[in-house]
Coordinates of C-alpha atoms in Angstrom, one line a residue:
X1 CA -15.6 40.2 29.5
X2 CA -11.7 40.0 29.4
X3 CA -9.5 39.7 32.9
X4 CA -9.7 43.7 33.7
X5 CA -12.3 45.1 35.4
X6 CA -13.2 48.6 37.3
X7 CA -12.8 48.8 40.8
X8 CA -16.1 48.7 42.9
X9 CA -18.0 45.9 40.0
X10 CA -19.8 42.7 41.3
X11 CA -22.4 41.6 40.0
X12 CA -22.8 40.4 36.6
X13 CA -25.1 41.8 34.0
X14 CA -25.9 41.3 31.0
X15 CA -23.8 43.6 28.0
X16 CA -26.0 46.1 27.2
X17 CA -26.8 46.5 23.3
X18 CA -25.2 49.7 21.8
X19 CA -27.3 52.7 21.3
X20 CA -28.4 53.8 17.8
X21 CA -26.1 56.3 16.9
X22 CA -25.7 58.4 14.0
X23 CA -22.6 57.5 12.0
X24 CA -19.9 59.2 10.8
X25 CA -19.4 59.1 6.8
X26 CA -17.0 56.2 6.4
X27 CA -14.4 55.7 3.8
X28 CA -14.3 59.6 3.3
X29 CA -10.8 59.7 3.5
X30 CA -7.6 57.1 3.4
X31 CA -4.2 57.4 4.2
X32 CA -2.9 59.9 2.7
X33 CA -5.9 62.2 3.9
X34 CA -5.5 60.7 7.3
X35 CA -1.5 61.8 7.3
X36 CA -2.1 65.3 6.3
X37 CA -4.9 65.6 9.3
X38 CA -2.2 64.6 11.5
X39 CA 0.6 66.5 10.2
X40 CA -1.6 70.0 9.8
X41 CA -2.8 69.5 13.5
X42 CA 1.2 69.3 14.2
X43 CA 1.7 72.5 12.3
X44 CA 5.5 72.1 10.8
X45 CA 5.7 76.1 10.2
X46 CA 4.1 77.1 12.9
X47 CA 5.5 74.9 15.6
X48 CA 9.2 75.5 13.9
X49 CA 8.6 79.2 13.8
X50 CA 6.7 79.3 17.1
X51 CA 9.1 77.0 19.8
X52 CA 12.6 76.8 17.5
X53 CA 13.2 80.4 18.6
X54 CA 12.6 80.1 22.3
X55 CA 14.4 76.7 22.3
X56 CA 17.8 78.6 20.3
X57 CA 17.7 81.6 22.5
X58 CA 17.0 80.7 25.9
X59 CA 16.9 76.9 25.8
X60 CA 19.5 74.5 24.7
X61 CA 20.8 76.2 22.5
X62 CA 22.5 74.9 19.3
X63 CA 21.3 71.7 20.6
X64 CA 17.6 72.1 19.8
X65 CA 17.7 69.8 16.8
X66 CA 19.2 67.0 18.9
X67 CA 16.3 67.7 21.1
X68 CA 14.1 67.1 18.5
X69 CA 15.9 64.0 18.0
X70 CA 15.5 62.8 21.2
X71 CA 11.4 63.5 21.0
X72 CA 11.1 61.6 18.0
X73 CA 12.7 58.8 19.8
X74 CA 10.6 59.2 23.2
X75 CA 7.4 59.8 20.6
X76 CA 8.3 56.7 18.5
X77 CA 8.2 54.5 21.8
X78 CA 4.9 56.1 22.3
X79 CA 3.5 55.2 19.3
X80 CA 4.2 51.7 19.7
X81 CA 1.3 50.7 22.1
X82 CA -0.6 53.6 20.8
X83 CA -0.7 51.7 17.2
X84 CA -1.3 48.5 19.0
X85 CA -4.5 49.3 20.4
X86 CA -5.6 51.2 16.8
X87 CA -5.7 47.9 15.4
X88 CA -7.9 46.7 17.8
X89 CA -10.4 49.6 18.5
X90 CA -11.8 52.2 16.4
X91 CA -13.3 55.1 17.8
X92 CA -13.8 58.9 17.3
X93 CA -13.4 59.0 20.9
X94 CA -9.4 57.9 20.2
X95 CA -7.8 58.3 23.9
X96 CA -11.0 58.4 25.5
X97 CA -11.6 55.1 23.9
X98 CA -8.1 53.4 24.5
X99 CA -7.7 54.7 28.4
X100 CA -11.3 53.1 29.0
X101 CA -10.6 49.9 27.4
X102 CA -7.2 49.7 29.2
X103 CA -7.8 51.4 32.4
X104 CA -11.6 51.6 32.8
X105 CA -14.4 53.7 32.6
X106 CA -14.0 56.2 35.3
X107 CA -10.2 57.2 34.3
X108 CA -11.6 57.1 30.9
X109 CA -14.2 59.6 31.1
X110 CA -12.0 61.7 33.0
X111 CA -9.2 61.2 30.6
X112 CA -12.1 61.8 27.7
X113 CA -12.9 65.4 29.2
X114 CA -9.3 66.2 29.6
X115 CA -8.9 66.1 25.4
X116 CA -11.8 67.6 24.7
X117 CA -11.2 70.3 27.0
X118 CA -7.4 70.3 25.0
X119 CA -8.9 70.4 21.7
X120 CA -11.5 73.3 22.5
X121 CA -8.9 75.3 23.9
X122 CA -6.1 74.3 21.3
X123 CA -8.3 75.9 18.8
X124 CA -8.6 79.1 20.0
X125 CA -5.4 78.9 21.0
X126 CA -4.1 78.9 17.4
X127 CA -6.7 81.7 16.2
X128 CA -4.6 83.8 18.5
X129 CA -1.4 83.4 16.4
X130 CA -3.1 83.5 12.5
X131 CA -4.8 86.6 13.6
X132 CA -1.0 87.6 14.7
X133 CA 0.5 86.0 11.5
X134 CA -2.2 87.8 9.3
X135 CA -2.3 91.3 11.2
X136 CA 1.7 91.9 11.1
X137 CA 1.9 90.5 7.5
X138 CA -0.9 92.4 5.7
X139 CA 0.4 95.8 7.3
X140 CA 3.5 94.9 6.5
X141 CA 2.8 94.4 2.6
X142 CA -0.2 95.9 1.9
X143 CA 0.4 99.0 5.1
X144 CA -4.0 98.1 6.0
X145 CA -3.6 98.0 9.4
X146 CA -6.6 95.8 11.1
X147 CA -7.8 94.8 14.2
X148 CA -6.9 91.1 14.9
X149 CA -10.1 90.0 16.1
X150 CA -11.3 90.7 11.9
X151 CA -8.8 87.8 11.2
X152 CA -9.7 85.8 14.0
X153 CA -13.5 86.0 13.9
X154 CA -12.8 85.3 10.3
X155 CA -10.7 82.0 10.7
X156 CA -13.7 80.6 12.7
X157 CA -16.6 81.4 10.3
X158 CA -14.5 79.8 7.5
X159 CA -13.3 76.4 9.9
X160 CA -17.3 76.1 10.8
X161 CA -18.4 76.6 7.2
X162 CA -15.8 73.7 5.5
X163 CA -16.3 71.8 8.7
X164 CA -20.3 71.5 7.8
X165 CA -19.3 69.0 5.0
X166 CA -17.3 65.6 5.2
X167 CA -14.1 65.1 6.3
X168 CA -12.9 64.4 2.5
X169 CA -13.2 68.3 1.6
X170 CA -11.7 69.1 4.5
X171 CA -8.3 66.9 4.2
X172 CA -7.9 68.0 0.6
X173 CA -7.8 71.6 1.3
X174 CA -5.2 70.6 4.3
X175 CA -3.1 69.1 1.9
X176 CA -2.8 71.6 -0.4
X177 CA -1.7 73.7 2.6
X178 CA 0.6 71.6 3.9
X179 CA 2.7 71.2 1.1
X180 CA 2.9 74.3 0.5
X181 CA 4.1 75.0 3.7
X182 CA 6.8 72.4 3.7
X183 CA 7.9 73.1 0.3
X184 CA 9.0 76.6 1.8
X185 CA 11.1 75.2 4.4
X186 CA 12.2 72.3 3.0
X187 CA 13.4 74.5 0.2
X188 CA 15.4 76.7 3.0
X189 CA 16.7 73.7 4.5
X190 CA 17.6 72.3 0.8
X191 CA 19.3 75.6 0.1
X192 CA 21.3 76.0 3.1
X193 CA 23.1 72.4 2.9
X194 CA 23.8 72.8 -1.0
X195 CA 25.0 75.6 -0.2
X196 CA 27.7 74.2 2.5
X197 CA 26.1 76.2 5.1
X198 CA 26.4 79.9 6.1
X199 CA 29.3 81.4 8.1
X200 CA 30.3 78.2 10.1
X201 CA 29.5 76.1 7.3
X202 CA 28.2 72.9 8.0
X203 CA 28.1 71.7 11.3
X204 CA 27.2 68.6 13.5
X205 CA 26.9 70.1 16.8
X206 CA 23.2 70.6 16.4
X207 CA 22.4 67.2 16.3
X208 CA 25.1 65.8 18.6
X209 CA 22.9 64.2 21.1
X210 CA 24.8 65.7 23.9
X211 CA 24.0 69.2 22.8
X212 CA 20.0 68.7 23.8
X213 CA 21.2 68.8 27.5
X214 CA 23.2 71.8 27.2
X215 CA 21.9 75.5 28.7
X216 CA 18.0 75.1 30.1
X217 CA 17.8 72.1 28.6
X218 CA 14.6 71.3 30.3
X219 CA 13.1 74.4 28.4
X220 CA 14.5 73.6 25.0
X221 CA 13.0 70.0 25.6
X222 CA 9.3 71.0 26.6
X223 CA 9.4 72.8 23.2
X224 CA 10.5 69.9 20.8
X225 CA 7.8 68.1 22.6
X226 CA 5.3 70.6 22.4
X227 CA 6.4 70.6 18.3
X228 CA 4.6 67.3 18.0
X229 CA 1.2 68.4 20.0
X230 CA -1.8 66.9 17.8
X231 CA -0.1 63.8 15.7
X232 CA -2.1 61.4 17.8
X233 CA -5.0 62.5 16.2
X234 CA -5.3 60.1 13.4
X235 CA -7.2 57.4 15.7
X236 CA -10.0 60.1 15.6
X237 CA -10.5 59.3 12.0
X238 CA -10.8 55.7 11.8
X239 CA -14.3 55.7 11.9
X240 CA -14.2 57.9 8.3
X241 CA -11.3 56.0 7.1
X242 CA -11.1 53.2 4.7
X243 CA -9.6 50.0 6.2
X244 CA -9.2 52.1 9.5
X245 CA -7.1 48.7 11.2
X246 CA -4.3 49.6 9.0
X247 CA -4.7 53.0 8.0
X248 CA -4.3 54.3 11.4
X249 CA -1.5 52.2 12.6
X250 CA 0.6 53.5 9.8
X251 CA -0.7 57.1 9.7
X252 CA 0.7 57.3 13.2
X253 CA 4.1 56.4 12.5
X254 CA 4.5 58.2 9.5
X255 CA 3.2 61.1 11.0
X256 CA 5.5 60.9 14.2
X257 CA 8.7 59.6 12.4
X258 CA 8.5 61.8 9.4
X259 CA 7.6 65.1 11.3
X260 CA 10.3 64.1 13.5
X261 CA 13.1 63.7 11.0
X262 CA 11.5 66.7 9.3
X263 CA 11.9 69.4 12.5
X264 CA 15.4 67.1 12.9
X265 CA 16.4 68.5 9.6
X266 CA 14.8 71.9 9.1
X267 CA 16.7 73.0 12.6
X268 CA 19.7 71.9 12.0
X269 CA 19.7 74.0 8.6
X270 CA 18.2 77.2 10.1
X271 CA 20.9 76.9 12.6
X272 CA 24.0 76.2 10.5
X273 CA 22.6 78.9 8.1
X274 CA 22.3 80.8 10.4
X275 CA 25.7 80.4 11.9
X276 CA 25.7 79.0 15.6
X277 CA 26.6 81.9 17.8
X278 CA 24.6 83.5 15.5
X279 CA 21.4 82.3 15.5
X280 CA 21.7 82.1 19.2
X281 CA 22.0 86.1 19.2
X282 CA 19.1 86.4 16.4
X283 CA 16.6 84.3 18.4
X284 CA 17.1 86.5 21.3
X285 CA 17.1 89.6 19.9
X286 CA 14.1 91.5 18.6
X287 CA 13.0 89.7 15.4
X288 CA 13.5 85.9 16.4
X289 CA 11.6 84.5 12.9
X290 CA 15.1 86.0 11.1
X291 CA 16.3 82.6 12.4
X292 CA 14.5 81.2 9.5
X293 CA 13.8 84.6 7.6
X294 CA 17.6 85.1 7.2
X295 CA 18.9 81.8 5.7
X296 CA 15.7 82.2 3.2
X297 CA 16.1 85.1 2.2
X298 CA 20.6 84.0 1.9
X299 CA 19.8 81.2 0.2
X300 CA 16.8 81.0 -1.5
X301 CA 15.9 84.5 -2.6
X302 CA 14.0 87.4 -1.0
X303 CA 10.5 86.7 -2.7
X304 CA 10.9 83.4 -0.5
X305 CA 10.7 85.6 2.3
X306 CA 7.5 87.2 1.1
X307 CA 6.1 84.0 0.7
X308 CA 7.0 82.5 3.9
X309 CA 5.1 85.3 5.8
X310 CA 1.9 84.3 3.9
X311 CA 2.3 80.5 4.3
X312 CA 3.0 80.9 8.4
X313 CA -1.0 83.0 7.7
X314 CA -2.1 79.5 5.8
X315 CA -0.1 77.0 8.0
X316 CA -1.5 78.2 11.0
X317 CA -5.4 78.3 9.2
X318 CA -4.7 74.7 8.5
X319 CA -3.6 73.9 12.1
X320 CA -6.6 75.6 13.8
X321 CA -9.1 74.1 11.4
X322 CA -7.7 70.3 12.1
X323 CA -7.7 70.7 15.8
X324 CA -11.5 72.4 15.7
X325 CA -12.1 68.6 13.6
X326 CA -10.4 67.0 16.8
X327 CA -12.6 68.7 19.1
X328 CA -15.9 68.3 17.4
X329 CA -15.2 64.6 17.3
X330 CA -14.6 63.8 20.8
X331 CA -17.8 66.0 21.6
X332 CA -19.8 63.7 19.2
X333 CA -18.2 60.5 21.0
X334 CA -18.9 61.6 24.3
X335 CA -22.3 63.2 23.0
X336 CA -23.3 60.1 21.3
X337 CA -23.0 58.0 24.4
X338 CA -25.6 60.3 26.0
X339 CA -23.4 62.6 28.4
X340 CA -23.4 66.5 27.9
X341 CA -25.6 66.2 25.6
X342 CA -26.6 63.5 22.8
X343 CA -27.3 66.0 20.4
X344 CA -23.7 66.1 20.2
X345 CA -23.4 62.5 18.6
X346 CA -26.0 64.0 15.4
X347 CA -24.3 63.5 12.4
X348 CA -24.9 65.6 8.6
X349 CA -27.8 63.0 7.0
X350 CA -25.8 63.9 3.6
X351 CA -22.3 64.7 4.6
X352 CA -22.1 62.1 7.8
X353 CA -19.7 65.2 9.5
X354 CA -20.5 65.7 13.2
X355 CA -21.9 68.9 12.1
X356 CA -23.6 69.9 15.4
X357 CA -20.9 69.3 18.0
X358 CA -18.8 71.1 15.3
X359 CA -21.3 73.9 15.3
X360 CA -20.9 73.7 19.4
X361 CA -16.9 73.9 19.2
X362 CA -17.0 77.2 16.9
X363 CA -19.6 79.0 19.5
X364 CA -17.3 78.2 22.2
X365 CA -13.9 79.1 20.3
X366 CA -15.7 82.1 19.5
X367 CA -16.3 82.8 22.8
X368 CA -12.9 82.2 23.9
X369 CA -11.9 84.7 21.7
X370 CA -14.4 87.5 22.2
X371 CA -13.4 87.0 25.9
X372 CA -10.0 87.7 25.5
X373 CA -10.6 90.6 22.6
X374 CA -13.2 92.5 25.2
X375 CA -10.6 92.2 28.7
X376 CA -8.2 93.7 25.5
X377 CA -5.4 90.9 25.4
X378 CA -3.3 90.5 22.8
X379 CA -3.6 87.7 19.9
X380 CA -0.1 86.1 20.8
X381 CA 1.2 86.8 24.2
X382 CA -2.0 85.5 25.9
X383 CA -4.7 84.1 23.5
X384 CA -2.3 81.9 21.8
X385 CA 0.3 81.4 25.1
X386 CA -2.1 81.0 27.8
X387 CA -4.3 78.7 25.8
X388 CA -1.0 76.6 24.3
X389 CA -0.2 76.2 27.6
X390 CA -3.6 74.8 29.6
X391 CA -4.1 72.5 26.3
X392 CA -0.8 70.9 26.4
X393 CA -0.8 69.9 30.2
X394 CA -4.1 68.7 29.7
X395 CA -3.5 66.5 26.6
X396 CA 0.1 65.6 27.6
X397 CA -1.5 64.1 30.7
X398 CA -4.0 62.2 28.6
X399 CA -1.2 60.8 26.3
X400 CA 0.9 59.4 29.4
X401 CA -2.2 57.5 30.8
X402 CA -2.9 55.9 27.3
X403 CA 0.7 54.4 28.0
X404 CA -0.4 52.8 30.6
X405 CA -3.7 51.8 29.1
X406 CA -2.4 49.8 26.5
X407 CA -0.2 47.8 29.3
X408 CA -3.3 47.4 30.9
X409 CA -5.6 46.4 27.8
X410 CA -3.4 43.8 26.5
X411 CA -1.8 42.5 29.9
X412 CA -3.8 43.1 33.0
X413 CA -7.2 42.7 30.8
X414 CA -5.4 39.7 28.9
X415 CA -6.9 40.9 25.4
X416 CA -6.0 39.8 22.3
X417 CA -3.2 37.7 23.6
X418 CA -1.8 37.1 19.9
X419 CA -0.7 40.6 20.0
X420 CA 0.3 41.2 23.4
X421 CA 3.9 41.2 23.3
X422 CA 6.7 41.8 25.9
X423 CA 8.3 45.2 23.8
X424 CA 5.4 46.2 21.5
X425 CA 2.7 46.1 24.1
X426 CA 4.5 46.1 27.8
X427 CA 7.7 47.9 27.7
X428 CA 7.7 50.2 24.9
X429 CA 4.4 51.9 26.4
X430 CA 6.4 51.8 29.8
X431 CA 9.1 53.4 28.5
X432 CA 7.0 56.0 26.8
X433 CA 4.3 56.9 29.8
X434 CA 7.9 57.4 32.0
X435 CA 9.0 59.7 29.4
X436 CA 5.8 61.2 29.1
X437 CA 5.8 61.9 32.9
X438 CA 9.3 63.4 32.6
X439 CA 7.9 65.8 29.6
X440 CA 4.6 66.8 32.2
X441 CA 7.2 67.6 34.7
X442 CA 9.4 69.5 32.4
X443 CA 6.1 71.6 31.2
X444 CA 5.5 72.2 35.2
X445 CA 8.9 73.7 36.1
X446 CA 8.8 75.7 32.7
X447 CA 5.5 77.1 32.4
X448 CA 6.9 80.6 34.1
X449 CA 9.2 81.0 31.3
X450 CA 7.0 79.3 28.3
X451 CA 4.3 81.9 29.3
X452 CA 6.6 84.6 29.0
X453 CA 5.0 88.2 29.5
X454 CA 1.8 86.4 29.9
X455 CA 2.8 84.9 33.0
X456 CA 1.7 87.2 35.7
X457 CA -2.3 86.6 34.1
X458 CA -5.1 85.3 36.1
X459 CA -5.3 82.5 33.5
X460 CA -1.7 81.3 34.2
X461 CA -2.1 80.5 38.1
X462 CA -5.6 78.9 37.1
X463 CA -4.1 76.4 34.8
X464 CA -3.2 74.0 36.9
X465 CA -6.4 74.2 38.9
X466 CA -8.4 73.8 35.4
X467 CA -7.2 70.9 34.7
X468 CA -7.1 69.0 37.8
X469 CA -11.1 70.4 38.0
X470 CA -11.7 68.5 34.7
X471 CA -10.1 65.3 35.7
X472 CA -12.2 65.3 39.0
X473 CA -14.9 66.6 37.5
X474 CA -15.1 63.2 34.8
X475 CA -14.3 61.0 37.9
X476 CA -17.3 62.8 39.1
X477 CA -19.3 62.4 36.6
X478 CA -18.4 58.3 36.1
X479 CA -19.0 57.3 39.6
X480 CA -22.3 59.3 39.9
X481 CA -23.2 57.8 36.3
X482 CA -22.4 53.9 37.5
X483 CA -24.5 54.4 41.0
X484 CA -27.7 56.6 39.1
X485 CA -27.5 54.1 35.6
X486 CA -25.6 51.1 35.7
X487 CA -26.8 50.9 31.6
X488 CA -25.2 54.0 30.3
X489 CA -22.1 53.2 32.5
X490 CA -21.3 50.6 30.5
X491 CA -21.6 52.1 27.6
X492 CA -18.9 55.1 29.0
X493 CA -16.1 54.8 26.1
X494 CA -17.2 51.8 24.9
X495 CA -19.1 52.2 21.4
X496 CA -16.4 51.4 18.5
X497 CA -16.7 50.6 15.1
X498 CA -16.4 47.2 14.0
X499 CA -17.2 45.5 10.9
X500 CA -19.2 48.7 9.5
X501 CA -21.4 48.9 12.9
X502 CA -21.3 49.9 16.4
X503 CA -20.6 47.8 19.2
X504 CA -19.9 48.2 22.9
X505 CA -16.7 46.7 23.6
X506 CA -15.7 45.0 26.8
X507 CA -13.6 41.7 25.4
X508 CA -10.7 40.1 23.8
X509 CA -13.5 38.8 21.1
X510 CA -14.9 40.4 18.0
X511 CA -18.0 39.9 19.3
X512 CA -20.3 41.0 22.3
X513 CA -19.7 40.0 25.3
X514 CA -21.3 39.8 28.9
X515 CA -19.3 42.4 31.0
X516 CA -19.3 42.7 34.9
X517 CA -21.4 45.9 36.0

């Protein structure tokens, strides 16, 4: 194998030869396809709608674009190693794949656990706000006045019905979605600066840099970060993609780079549309989306308003139904290895979709959300807060150790040493797992005030304890795995696809090598 190794290994043994594994459909979707994954998971008009508000009134203020400005930096740094390492391995597993490459198989089976446990929860998290979204707007138009759980319950038999089939169907649908949903507020954003603005006219204090640091800056921060929670998830799709070395790579950056500038400008116009006191006052006061709804309805037209209710209803649909993708993926990469349960890794024998551990993730998500219907909790303030919350410190985690993974995969291991490089592979993913720390601690000293009324839960103190549980829990579950069967150790985080086939990975070379048990 390569220089790297995980602690406790002595003897040498041969590499073991990968397991027969059901594949996913490949060349199901390309770049495009792969993009709009990314960017639904993201959510533009549901994270704008969701954190701008908080971030305006009782965050930085004015200065919320330049915060977004400053995460697309901090993100863009990230993606530097994080493409590096796409062009090398191509898993479903994504992070779980990358952190055991780059810092072995124990932190990567804990890391692995971590996003699924993200993923699972992120999903339900999100039914939470459609059934919100959907319940507020339909008795507001139509006066039918339903319980939530109808919408909710009927988000999830929908996502598990489209998810049966290949990834393709489900990427189109996504991308009729999303541009309908950035058409809205592109067209508000469009509006507002043809328009010279609204009372202040147009301004440049939203995006003055300084202005991010201004008022709880630390707060207005952790939700520009939070804004981008899913755009890593194009590695998931490599193994579906066509020409998945450079699809992936680019997906990434486009994703992270054009959401960024996106949020950057979309802010900045529902702020100077707005006015700046102004919007300040709106996104405190009782009906915070009139931060957007107001320069819409100014600039565009009132129907735009109309329309803008339903498309929060589909944006958030397209958000839930890409992260339950997410999560059934990482269950069939884990599952396929043989841990849970290798039913998990069974694939569709005509659509090639991970249809069982996607069957698995919409029993659970519906359990999540029959849990919190029956102890009578409401859709937003705790299915959708509480769950945002747990899945973001446990993903967020996951994202700073890949920083350090791909330091340790190209450096430490001394793997493919014609793309190590000092910036690409060594400092940028420095610079961005220190950032990434900074953004974990910032979600630790807000979580009081991101969890608003929902703070004083049971949920809410458990959080932290959850997700340390999971971590130790995979540790657990590694160690015992190397000292019971040395074989399927080996194999933990290891099977990628290369060259149309499965491998398990453990060198510099495009080939198999011996690895050190």
């Amino acid at each position: 194998m390569s220089g790297h190794s995980d602690a406790g290994r002595t003897p040498e043994v041969e590499s073991p030869a990968p397991p027969r594994v059901q594949r996913l459909k490949a060349n199901s979707v390309g770049l495009v396809g792969v993009v709009f994954m990314a960017i639904a998971t993201a959510a533009p008009i549901t994270a704008m709608t969701g954190n701008l508000p908080i971030a305006v009134g009782f965050g930085n203020g004015i200065g919320a674009p330049a915060g977004y400005l400053i995460a697309t930096l901090v993100l863009g740094v990230f993606s530097i190693g994080y493409v590096a390492m796409a062009k090398h391995i191509t898993s479903a597993g994504a992070f779980y794949g990358y952190i055991s490459h780059g810092l072995g198989r124990v932190v990567g089976m804990a890391s692995g656990l971590l996003a699924v446990l993200a993923y699972v929860v992120f999903e339900a998290s999100v039914v939470g706000i459609f059934a919100y979204f959907a319940d507020t707007t339909v008795d507001a138009q139509f006066g039918v006045d339903l319980n939530w759980a109808v919408y909710g319950l009927g988000m999830l038999a929908v996502t598990a019905v489209l998810s049966w089939f290949d990834i393709h169907l489900t990427s189109r649908l996504l991308g009729v979605l999303l541009v309908a949903e950035v058409t809205v507020l592109a067209a508000m954003a469009v509006a507002v600066l043809v328009r010279g603005g609204g009372p202040d006219g147009l301004s440049a204090e939203p995006i003055n840099p300084a202005n991010a640091f201004e008022g709880a800056a630390g707060l207005g921060l952790f939700f520009a970060f939070l804004s981008w929670v899913g755009f890593e998830s194009t590695a998931m799709y490599g193994e579906e993609s066509r020409d998945p070395k450079k699809v992936i790579p680019r997906a990434t950056l486009i994703s992270v780079i054009g959401v960024g500038l996106f949020y950057v400008f979309v802010s900045w116009m529902a702020i100077d549309g707005s006015g700046l006191e102004r919007s300040k006052e709106i996104a405190r006061g009782s009906a915070p989306l009139d931060v957007f709804f107001g320069p819409t309805g100014d600039f565009v037209g009132g129907w735009a308003v109309d329309w803008f209710q339903w498309l929060l209803i589909t944006g958030s649909f397209a958000c839930g139904m890409a992260f339950h993708q997410c999560a059934a993926r990482y269950l069939y990469a884990i599952g396929r290895e043989g841990f849970i349960s290798r039913r998990l890794g069974n694939t569709h024998p005509a659509h090639g979709s991970p249809y069982f551990a996607s069957f698995v993730q919409s029993i659970i998500a519906t359990g999540i959300v029959l849990l919190f219907l029956i102890t009578d909790q409401d859709p937003y303030i705790h299915l959708y807060t509480l769950l945002a919350i747990l899945g973001t410190m446990a993903i967020l985690i996951v994202q700073t150790l890949c920083s350090f993974a791909v330091i340790g995969y190209f450096h430490v291991g001394g793997n493919h040493p014609r793309t190590a490089h000092w910036f690409r592979t060594f400092l940028a993913p420095l610079l961005g797992g220190v950032a990434m720390i900074a953004v974990v601690v910032l979600l630790l000293r807000n979580m009081e005030t991101a969890a608003g009324a929902a703070a004083d839960s049971l949920l809410f103190t458990l959080t932290p304890y959850i997700v340390g549980g999971v971590f130790v829990g995979g540790i657990a579950l590694a160690l015992y795995t190397r000292a019971r069967s040395p074989e399927r150790y080996e194999l933990m985080g290891r099977i990628i696809l290369e060259d149309a086939g499965e491998r398990v990975d453990d060198g510099p070379a495009d080939a198999r090598m011996s690895v050190r048990s």
